[in-house]
Short mmCIF file of C-alpha atoms in Angstrom, two decimals:
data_model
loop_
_atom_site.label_atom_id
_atom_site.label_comp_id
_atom_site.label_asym_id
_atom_site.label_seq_id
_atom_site.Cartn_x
_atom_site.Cartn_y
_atom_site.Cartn_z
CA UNK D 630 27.92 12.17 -5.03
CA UNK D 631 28.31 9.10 -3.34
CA UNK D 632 26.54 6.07 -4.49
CA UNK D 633 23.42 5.81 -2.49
CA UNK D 634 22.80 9.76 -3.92
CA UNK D 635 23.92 8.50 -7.60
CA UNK D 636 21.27 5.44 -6.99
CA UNK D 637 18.64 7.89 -5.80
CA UNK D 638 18.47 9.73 -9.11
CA UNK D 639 16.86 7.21 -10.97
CA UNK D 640 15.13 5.05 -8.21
CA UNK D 641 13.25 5.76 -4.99
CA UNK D 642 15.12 4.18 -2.19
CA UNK D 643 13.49 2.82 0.91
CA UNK D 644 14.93 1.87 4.59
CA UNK D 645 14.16 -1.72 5.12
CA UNK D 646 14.31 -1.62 8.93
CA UNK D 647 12.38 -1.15 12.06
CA UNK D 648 14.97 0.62 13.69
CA UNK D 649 13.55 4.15 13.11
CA UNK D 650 16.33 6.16 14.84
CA UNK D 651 18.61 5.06 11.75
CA UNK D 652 16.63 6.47 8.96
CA UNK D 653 18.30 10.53 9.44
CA UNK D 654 21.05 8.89 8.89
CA UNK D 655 19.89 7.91 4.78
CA UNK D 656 16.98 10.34 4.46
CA UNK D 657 14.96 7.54 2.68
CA UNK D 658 11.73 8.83 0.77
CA UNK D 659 9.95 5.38 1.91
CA UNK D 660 10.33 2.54 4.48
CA UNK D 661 9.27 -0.61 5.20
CA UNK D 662 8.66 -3.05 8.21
CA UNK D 663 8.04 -6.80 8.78
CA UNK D 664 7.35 -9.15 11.70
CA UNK D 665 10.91 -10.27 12.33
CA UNK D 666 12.17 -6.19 12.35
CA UNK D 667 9.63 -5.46 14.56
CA UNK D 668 10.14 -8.30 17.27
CA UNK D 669 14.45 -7.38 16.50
CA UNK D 670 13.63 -3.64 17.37
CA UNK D 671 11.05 -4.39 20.42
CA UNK D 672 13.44 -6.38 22.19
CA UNK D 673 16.23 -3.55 22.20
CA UNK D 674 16.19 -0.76 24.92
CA UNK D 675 15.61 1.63 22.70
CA UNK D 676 12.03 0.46 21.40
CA UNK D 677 11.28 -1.33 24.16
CA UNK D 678 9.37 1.60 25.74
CA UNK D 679 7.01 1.30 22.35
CA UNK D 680 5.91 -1.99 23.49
CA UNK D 681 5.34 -2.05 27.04
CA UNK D 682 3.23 1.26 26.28
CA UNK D 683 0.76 -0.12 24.03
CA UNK D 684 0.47 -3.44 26.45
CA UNK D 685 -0.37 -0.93 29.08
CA UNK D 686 -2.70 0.99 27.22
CA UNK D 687 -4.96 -2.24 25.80
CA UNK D 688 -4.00 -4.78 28.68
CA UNK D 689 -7.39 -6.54 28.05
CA UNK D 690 -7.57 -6.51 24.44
CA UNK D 691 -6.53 -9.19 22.76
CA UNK D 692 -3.50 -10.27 21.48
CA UNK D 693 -3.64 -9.55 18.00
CA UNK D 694 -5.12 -6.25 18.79
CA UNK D 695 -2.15 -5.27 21.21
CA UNK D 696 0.34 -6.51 17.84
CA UNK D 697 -1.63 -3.72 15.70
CA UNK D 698 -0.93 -1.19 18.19
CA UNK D 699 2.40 -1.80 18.33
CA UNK D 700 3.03 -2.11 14.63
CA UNK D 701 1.00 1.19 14.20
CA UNK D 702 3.10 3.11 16.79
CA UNK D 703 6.08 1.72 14.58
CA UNK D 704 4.84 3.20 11.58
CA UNK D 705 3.97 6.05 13.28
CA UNK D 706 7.03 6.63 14.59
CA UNK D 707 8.98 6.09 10.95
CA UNK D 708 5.95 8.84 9.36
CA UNK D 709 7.07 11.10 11.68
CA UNK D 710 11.10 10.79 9.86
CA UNK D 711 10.36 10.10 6.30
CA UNK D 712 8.49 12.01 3.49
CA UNK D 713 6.72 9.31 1.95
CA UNK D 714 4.95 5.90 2.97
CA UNK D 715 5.76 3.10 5.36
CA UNK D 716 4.51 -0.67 4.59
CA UNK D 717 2.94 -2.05 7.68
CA UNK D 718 2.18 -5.95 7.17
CA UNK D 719 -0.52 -8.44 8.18
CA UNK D 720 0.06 -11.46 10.10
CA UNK D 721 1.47 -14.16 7.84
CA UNK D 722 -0.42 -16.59 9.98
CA UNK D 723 -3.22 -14.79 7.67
CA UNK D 724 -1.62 -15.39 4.33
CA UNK D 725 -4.33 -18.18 2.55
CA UNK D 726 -7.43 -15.90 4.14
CA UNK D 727 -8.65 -13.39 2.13
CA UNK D 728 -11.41 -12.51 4.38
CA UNK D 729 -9.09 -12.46 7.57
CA UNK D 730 -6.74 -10.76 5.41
CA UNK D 731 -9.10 -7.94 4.65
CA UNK D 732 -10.27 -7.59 8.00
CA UNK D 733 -7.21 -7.01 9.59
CA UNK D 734 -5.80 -4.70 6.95
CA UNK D 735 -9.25 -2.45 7.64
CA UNK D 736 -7.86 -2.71 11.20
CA UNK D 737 -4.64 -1.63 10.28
CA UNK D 738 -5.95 1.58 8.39
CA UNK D 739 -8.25 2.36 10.66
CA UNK D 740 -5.45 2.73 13.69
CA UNK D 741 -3.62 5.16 11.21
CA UNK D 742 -6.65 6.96 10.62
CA UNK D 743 -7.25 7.45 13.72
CA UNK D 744 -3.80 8.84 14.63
CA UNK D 745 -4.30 11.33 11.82
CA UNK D 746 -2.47 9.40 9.09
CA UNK D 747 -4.08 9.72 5.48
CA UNK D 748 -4.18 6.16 3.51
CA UNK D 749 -1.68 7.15 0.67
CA UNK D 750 0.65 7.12 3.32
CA UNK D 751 0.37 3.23 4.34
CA UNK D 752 1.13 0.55 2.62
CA UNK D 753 -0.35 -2.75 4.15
CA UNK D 754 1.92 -5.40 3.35
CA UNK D 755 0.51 -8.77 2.35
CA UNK D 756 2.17 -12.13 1.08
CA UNK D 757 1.72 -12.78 -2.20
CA UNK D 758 -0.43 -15.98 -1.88
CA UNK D 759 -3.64 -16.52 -4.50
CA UNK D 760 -5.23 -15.41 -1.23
CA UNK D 761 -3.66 -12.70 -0.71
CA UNK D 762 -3.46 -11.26 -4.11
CA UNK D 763 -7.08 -11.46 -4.13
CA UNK D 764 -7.41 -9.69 -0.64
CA UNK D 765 -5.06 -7.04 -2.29
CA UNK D 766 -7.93 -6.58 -4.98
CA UNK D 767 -10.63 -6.01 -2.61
CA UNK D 768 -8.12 -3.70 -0.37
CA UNK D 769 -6.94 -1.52 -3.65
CA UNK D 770 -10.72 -1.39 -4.90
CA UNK D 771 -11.53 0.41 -1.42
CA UNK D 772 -8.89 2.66 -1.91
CA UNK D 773 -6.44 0.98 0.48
CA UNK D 774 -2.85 0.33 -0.99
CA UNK D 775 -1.02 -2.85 -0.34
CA UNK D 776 3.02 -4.07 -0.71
CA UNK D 777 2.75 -7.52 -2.04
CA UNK D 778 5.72 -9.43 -0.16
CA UNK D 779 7.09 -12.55 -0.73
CA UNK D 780 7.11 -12.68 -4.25
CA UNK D 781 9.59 -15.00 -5.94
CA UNK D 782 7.85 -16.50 -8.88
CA UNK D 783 6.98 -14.32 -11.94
CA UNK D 784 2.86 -15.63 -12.16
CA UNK D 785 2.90 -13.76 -8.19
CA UNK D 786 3.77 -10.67 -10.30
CA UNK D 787 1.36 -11.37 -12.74
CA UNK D 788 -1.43 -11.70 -10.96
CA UNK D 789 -0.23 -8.68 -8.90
CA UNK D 790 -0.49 -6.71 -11.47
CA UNK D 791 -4.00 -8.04 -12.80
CA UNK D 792 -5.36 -6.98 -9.40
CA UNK D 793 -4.48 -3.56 -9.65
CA UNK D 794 -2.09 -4.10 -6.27
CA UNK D 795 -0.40 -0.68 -5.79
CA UNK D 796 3.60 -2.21 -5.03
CA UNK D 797 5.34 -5.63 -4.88
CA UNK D 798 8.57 -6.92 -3.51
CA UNK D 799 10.01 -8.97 -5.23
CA UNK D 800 12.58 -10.66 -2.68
CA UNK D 801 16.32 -10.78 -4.38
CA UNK D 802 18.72 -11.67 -2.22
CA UNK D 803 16.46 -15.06 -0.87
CA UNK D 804 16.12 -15.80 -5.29
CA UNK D 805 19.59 -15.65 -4.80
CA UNK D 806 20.11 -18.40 -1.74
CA UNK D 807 18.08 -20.90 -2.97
CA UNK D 808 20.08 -20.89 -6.50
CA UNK D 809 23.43 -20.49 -5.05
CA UNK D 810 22.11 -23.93 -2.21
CA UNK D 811 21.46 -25.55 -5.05
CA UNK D 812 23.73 -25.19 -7.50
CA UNK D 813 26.64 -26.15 -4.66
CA UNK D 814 30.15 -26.71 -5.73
CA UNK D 815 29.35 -25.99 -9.18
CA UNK D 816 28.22 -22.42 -8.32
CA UNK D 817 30.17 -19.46 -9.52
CA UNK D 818 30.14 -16.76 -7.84
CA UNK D 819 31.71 -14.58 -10.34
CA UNK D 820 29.63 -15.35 -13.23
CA UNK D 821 26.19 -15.47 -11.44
CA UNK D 822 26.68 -11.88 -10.46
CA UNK D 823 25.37 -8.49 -11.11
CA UNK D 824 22.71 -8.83 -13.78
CA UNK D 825 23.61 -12.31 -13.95
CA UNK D 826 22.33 -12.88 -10.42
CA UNK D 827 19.31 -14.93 -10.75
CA UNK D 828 17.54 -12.63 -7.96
CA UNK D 829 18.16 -9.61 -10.61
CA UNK D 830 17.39 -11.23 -13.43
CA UNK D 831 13.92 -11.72 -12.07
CA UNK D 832 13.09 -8.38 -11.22
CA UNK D 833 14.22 -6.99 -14.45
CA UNK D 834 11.76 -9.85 -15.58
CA UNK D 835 9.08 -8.40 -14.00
CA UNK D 836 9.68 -4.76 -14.31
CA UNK D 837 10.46 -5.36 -17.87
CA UNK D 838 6.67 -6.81 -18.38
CA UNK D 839 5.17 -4.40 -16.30
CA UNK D 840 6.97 -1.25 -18.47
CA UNK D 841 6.11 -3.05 -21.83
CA UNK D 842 2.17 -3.35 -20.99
CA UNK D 843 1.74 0.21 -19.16
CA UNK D 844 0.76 -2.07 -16.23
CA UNK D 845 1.07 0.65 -13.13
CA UNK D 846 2.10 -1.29 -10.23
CA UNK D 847 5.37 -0.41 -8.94
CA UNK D 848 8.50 -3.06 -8.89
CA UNK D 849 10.41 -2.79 -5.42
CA UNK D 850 13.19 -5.08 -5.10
CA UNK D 851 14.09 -6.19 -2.04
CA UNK D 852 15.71 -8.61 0.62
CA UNK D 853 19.52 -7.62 -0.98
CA UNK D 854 22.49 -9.81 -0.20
CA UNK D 855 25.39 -7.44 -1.56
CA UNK D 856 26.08 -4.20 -3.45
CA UNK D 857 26.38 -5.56 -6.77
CA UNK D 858 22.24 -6.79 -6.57
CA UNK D 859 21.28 -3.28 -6.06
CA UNK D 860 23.87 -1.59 -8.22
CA UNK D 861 22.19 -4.07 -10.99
CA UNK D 862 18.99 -3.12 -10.42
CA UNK D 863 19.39 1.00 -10.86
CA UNK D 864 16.40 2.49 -12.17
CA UNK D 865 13.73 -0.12 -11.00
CA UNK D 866 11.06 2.00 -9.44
CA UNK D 867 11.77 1.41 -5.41
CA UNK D 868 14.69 -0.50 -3.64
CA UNK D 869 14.12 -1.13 0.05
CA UNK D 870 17.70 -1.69 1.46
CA UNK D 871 19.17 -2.57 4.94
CA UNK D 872 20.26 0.16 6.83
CA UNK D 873 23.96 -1.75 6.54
CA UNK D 874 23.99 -2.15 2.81
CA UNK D 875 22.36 1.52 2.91
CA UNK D 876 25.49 2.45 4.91
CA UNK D 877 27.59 0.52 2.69
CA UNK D 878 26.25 2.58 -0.59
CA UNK D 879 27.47 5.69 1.06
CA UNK D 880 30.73 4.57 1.69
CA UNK D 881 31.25 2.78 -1.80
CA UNK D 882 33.20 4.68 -4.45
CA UNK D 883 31.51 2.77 -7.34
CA UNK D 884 29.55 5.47 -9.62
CA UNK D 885 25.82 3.89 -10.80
CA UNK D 886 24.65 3.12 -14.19
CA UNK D 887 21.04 2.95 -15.02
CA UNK D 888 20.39 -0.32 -15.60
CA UNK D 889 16.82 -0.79 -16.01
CA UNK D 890 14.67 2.09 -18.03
CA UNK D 891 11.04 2.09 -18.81
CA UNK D 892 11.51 3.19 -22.94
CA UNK D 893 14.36 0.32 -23.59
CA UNK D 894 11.39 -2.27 -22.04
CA UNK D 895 8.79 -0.80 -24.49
CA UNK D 896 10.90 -1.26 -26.98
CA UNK D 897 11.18 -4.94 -26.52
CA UNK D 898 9.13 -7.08 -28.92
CA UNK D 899 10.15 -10.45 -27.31
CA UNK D 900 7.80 -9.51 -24.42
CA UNK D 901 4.26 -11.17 -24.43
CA UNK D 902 1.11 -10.66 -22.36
CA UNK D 903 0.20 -13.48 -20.02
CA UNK D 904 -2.92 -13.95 -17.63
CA UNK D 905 -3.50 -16.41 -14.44
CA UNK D 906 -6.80 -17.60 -13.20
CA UNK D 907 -6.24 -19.48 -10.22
CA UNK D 908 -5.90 -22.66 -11.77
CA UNK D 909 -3.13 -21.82 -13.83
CA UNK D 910 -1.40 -19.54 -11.12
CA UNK D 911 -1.38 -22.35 -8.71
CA UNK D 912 0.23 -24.43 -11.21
CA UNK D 913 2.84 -21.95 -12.17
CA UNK D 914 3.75 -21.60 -8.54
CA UNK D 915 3.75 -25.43 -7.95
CA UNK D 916 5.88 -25.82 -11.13
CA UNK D 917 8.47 -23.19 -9.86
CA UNK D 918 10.28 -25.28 -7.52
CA UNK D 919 12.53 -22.13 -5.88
CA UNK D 920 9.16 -19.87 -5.39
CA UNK D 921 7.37 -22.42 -3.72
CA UNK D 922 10.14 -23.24 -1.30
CA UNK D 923 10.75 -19.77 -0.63
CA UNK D 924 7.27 -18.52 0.00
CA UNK D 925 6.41 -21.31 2.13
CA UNK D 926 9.83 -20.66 3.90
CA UNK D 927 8.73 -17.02 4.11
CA UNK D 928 5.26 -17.53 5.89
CA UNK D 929 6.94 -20.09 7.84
CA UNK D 930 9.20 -17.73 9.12
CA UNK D 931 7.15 -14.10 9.51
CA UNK D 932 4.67 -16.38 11.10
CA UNK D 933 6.85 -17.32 14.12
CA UNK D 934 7.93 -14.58 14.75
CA UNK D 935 4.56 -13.61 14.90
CA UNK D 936 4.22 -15.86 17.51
CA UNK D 937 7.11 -14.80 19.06
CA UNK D 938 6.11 -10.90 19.58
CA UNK D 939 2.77 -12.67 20.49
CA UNK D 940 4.54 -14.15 23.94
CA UNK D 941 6.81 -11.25 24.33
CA UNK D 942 3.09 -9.06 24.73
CA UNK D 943 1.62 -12.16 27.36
CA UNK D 944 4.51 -11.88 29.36
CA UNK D 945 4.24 -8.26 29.67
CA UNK D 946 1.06 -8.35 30.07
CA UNK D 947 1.25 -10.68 32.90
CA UNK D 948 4.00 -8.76 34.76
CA UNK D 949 2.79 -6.16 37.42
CA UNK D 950 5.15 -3.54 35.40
CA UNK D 951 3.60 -3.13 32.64
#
C-alpha cells in the first residue's frame, strides 16, 4: 500500500478542497470547504457554471443568501462523490455573533434539507471564537453538528470540547509559520520537525486530553505544510489534506507508523482536567501570543474573501448574462 492507504488505516482522511472533480482521484471518506476554496474554485471554468446558476436562480435575493446557495450547491456537489460528511462554513464576518452565527448555520441546514441532505451529513464550520464556541453549543444542542476552525490555542480546544462541539481543526501547518517567522535565523528546520513541529505537538496536545478524559469530540488536524506534519500525526481521528499533499502521500514510498493512539493517552497520568469560563478563556487566548495572531489573521482573511465572492455575485448579477 502506498502511504495515503497505510495513513487511512488508522485515521479518517478528508479532501481539503473545493475542487470536487479531484476527490475520485483519493476516495476521501470526508471533505471540507472554506471561503477562500470556494471563491479559488468559482473563478475557474470548471465551477464557474455553479455560480452564475445560483445568481440566476435568486437574482433578487440578497447577497448573503445567493453565497448560501452557492456554498450549498458546493457541498452538494462533493455529497454526491464522498461517503461521509462535508463541512460547509459560516461567514467569518460572523465570527464574535453567536446569534448571527446561529441564524445562518439554521440557514445553512435548512438549504441541505431541502435538497434532501440528512444533518449527520453537514458539518457547519465555525471559527473558534468565545462566540462561536458558544453558537456551536446551541447548534450541537439542536442536533446540528459543527467543525470548529481556526483553532490554534489549546483553551479553543477546551472549551470545544466543554460545549459538546461535534469536530475541531486544529490548524498545523499556520502553528507552524508563525513559530518558524519568529524564531528566524535561529530556526532549525531539522530539529523542529515531525513530532517536534510545534503545529504537531499541539494536536497531539489536544487529542491527548481529549483521549485521557473520554471527551468525544473528534481532533482533525489540518492546514498541513509538508508530509512529515501528517506522517506525525497518524492515528489522530481525521486529517483534512490538500489534494497536492494528498497526491503527494500516494506517490511517497515512506511506510506510516501510528503515532498517536487513544490507550497510550489514557495511560498518561501527567494529564490534568482544565475548565474555561469566558473570563479565563479570553485570557488564555490573549496570553497565547501565536493563537491570537493567527485567529485574528484567520478571520481577517476568510472574511475578505468573503467579500470578495460577495462582488464576484454583484457583478454577475448586474450583467445581462446571468
Amino acid at each position: 500500500m502506498n502511504p495515503l492507504d497505510q495513513l487511512k488505516q488508522f485515521t479518517t482522511v478528508v479532501a481539503d478542497t473545493g475542487n470536487f472533480r479531484q476527490l475520485a482521484a483519493f476516495a476521501p471518506q470526508d471533505a471540507t470547504t472554506n471561503p477562500s476554496l470556494i471563491l479559488k474554485a468559482v473563478q475557474q471554468p470548471d465551477y464557474a457554471p455553479l455560480l452564475d446558476e445560483a445568481v440566476a436562480a435568486h437574482r433578487s435575493a440578497p447577497v448573503d443568501e445567493i453565497v448560501d446557495q452557492v456554498l450549498v450547491r458546493f457541498g452538494r456537489e462533493i455529497l454526491a462523490l464522498i461517503p461521509g460528511r462535508v463541512s460547509t462554513e459560516v461567514d467569518a464576518r460572523l465570527s464574535f455573533d453567536t446569534a448571527a452565527t446561529v441564524a445562518r448555520a439554521h440557514r445553512l441546514m435548512a438549504l441541505y434539507e431541502e435538497a434532501g441532505i440528512g444533518r449527520e451529513r453537514v458539518l457547519v464550520k465555525i471559527a473558534a471564537t468565545w462566540e462561536g464556541i458558544q453558537a456551536a453549543r446551541i447548534l450541537e444542542h439542536e442536533g446540528i453538528h459543527c467543525n470548529l476552525t481556526l483553532l490554534f490555542a489549546f483553551c479553543q480546544a477546551v472549551a470545544c470540547g466543554d460545549a459538546g462541539v461535534r469536530l475541531i481543526s486544529p490548524f498545523v501547518g499556520r502553528i507552524y509559520d508563525w513559530h518558524r517567522k519568529a524564531a528566524g535565523s535561529a530556526w532549525d528546520e531539522a530539529a523542529q520537525a515531525g513530532p517536534n513541529d510545534p503545529g504537531v505537538r499541539s494536536v497531539a496536545q489536544i487529542y491527548a486530553y481529549y483521549k485521557k478524559f473520554d471527551i468525544p469530540t473528534e481532533v482533525m488536524g489540518a492546514s498541513f505544510r509538508n508530509l512529515g506534519q501528517i506522517l506525525a500525526l497518524a492515528g489522530c481521528d481525521l486529517l483534512t489534506i490538500s489534494p497536492e499533499l494528498l497526491a503527494a502521500l500516494q506517490a511517497a514510498d515512506t511506510p506510516v507508523v501510528r503515532r498517536l493512539d487513544p490507550a497510550t493517552a489514557r495511560a498518561d497520568t501527567t494529564v490534568h482536567a482544565v475548565s474555561f469560563n469566558e473570563a479565563s478563556f479570553r485570557y488564555a487566548l490573549n496570553a497565547d501570543a501565536m493563537a491570537t495572531e493567527k485567529l485574528a489573521e484567520g478571520i481577517r482573511a476568510f472574511a475578505a474573501d468573503a467579500q470578495r465572492l460577495d462582488a464576484l455575485i454583484e457583478d454577475r448579477r448586474a450583467s445581462p448574462a446571468a
